[in-house]
């Protein structure tokens, strides 16, 4: 949490609005999410704080941040969504992870799916990994997160795709480890 707050403080560049949002009550944070003209760092701070407080008014903003091109924003959103415990989170993360047009930003949705252990998790990780096993796919880190997630979830439905992943040099060790987890 401190890393996120320090990053946002730096982005705020000394703005007094940072301290106002840092100390704001939930209703004020929720109101700021719909206020016009707020910078991205302010919206993220409000959504992040609401998510950590398990206030579901943060859900839509956190999902948008989960799909952001900036990895630290995605990671902070994933952290807050995991705490938020909203039943819509797994569906949203699955939609982001399986969207072929947004694969470059799928790392945190994949990791969130693993952490959630929701019914949507394994099918979404299998579908995403299967798509990324084509030769020369540039998103091997996302594929690796899928392999590791499937190993952590240890669902036998992943056996076929994990076996295929063993033939990829960057995924082979993790895929073998994941397959072993299926047998324990």
Coordinates of C-alpha atoms in Angstrom, one line a residue:
X1 CA 0.0 0.0 0.0
X2 CA 2.8 2.4 0.8
X3 CA 4.4 2.0 -2.6
X4 CA 1.1 2.9 -4.3
X5 CA 0.6 5.9 -2.1
X6 CA 4.2 7.1 -2.6
X7 CA 3.8 6.7 -6.4
X8 CA 0.6 8.7 -6.4
X9 CA 2.1 11.4 -4.2
X10 CA 4.9 11.8 -6.7
X11 CA 2.4 11.9 -9.6
X12 CA 0.5 14.6 -7.7
X13 CA 3.5 16.8 -7.7
X14 CA 2.8 18.6 -4.5
X15 CA -0.9 19.1 -5.2
X16 CA -2.9 19.9 -2.0
X17 CA -5.6 17.7 -3.5
X18 CA -3.5 14.6 -2.7
X19 CA -3.7 15.2 1.0
X20 CA -7.4 16.0 0.8
X21 CA -8.1 12.6 -1.0
X22 CA -5.6 10.8 1.3
X23 CA -7.7 11.8 4.3
X24 CA -11.2 11.9 2.7
X25 CA -14.2 9.9 3.9
X26 CA -15.7 7.2 1.7
X27 CA -18.5 9.4 0.4
X28 CA -16.1 12.1 -0.6
X29 CA -13.9 9.5 -2.4
X30 CA -16.9 8.1 -4.2
X31 CA -18.0 11.5 -5.3
X32 CA -14.5 12.3 -6.6
X33 CA -14.8 9.3 -8.9
X34 CA -17.5 11.0 -10.9
X35 CA -16.2 14.5 -10.6
X36 CA -15.1 16.2 -13.9
X37 CA -11.6 17.3 -14.4
X38 CA -9.8 15.2 -11.8
X39 CA -6.4 13.9 -12.9
X40 CA -5.8 10.2 -13.2
X41 CA -3.7 10.0 -10.1
X42 CA -6.6 11.4 -8.1
X43 CA -9.1 9.0 -9.5
X44 CA -6.7 6.1 -8.8
X45 CA -6.2 7.3 -5.2
X46 CA -9.9 7.5 -4.6
X47 CA -10.6 4.1 -6.2
X48 CA -7.7 2.4 -4.5
X49 CA -8.7 3.7 -1.0
X50 CA -12.3 2.7 -1.6
X51 CA -11.3 -0.8 -2.8
X52 CA -9.2 -1.4 0.2
X53 CA -12.2 -0.3 2.4
X54 CA -14.3 -2.9 0.5
X55 CA -16.6 -0.1 -0.8
X56 CA -18.1 -1.4 -4.0
X57 CA -18.5 2.0 -5.5
X58 CA -14.9 1.6 -6.6
X59 CA -15.5 -1.4 -8.8
X60 CA -15.9 0.3 -12.2
X61 CA -12.9 2.6 -11.7
X62 CA -10.7 -0.2 -10.5
X63 CA -11.6 -2.4 -13.5
X64 CA -10.7 0.5 -15.8
X65 CA -7.4 0.8 -14.0
X66 CA -6.8 -2.9 -14.2
X67 CA -6.8 -2.5 -18.0
X68 CA -4.5 0.5 -18.0
X69 CA -1.3 0.5 -20.1
X70 CA 0.8 1.5 -17.0
X71 CA 1.8 -1.7 -15.1
X72 CA 1.9 -0.1 -11.6
X73 CA -1.7 1.2 -12.0
X74 CA -2.8 -2.3 -13.1
X75 CA -1.1 -3.9 -10.1
X76 CA -2.6 -1.4 -7.6
X77 CA -6.0 -2.0 -9.1
X78 CA -5.6 -5.8 -8.9
X79 CA -4.6 -5.5 -5.3
X80 CA -7.6 -3.3 -4.4
X81 CA -10.0 -5.6 -6.5
X82 CA -8.8 -8.6 -4.6
X83 CA -9.6 -6.9 -1.3
X84 CA -12.9 -5.5 -2.6
X85 CA -14.4 -8.9 -2.9
X86 CA -17.0 -7.9 -5.4
X87 CA -18.7 -10.9 -7.1
X88 CA -18.3 -9.1 -10.5
X89 CA -14.5 -9.0 -10.2
X90 CA -13.8 -12.5 -11.6
X91 CA -16.0 -12.0 -14.7
X92 CA -14.3 -8.6 -15.4
X93 CA -10.8 -10.0 -14.9
X94 CA -11.7 -13.0 -17.2
X95 CA -12.9 -10.7 -19.9
X96 CA -9.7 -8.6 -19.7
X97 CA -7.4 -11.6 -19.6
X98 CA -9.1 -13.3 -22.6
X99 CA -9.4 -10.2 -24.8
X100 CA -6.9 -10.8 -27.6
X101 CA -6.7 -7.1 -28.4
X102 CA -5.5 -6.2 -24.9
X103 CA -3.1 -9.1 -24.3
X104 CA -0.2 -6.6 -23.6
X105 CA -2.2 -5.5 -20.5
X106 CA -3.4 -8.9 -19.4
X107 CA -0.7 -9.8 -16.8
X108 CA -2.5 -8.3 -13.8
X109 CA -5.9 -9.7 -14.7
X110 CA -4.3 -13.2 -15.1
X111 CA -2.7 -12.9 -11.7
X112 CA -5.9 -11.6 -10.2
X113 CA -7.8 -14.6 -11.6
X114 CA -5.3 -16.9 -9.8
X115 CA -5.7 -15.0 -6.5
X116 CA -9.5 -15.0 -6.7
X117 CA -9.8 -18.8 -7.3
X118 CA -13.2 -18.1 -8.8
X119 CA -15.1 -20.5 -11.2
X120 CA -14.1 -18.2 -14.1
X121 CA -10.4 -18.5 -13.3
X122 CA -9.4 -21.8 -14.8
X123 CA -11.4 -21.5 -18.1
X124 CA -10.0 -18.0 -18.6
X125 CA -6.4 -19.0 -17.9
X126 CA -6.7 -22.0 -20.2
X127 CA -8.2 -19.9 -23.0
X128 CA -5.6 -17.2 -22.6
X129 CA -2.7 -19.6 -22.5
X130 CA -3.9 -21.6 -25.4
X131 CA -4.0 -18.4 -27.5
X132 CA -0.5 -17.5 -26.5
X133 CA 1.2 -20.8 -27.4
X134 CA 1.5 -19.9 -31.0
X135 CA 5.2 -19.7 -32.2
X136 CA 6.9 -16.3 -31.6
X137 CA 4.1 -14.9 -29.5
X138 CA 5.6 -11.8 -27.8
X139 CA 3.5 -12.1 -24.6
X140 CA 5.4 -14.9 -23.0
X141 CA 5.2 -13.2 -19.6
X142 CA 1.4 -13.3 -19.7
X143 CA 1.7 -16.9 -20.8
X144 CA 4.0 -17.7 -17.9
X145 CA 1.6 -16.1 -15.5
X146 CA -1.1 -18.3 -16.9
X147 CA 1.0 -21.4 -16.5
X148 CA 1.9 -20.5 -12.9
X149 CA -1.7 -19.7 -12.1
X150 CA -2.9 -23.0 -13.5
X151 CA -0.3 -24.7 -11.4
X152 CA -1.5 -22.9 -8.3
X153 CA -5.1 -23.7 -9.0
X154 CA -4.2 -27.4 -9.8
X155 CA -7.3 -28.0 -11.9
X156 CA -7.1 -31.2 -14.1
X157 CA -8.8 -29.3 -16.9
X158 CA -5.5 -27.6 -17.5
X159 CA -3.5 -30.7 -18.3
X160 CA -3.7 -30.5 -22.1
X161 CA -2.7 -26.9 -22.4
X162 CA 0.0 -27.3 -19.8
X163 CA 1.4 -30.3 -21.7
X164 CA 1.5 -28.1 -24.8
X165 CA 3.2 -25.3 -22.9
X166 CA 6.1 -27.7 -22.0
X167 CA 7.3 -27.4 -25.6
X168 CA 7.9 -23.6 -25.2
X169 CA 11.4 -22.9 -23.9
X170 CA 10.3 -20.0 -21.7
X171 CA 7.4 -21.9 -20.3
X172 CA 8.8 -25.5 -20.0
X173 CA 10.0 -25.5 -16.4
X174 CA 6.9 -23.8 -15.1
X175 CA 4.6 -26.0 -17.1
X176 CA 6.3 -29.1 -15.8
X177 CA 6.0 -27.8 -12.3
X178 CA 2.3 -27.0 -12.9
X179 CA 1.7 -30.5 -14.3
X180 CA 3.2 -32.0 -11.1
X181 CA 0.8 -29.9 -9.0
X182 CA -2.1 -31.6 -10.9
X183 CA -0.9 -35.0 -9.7
X184 CA -0.7 -34.1 -6.0

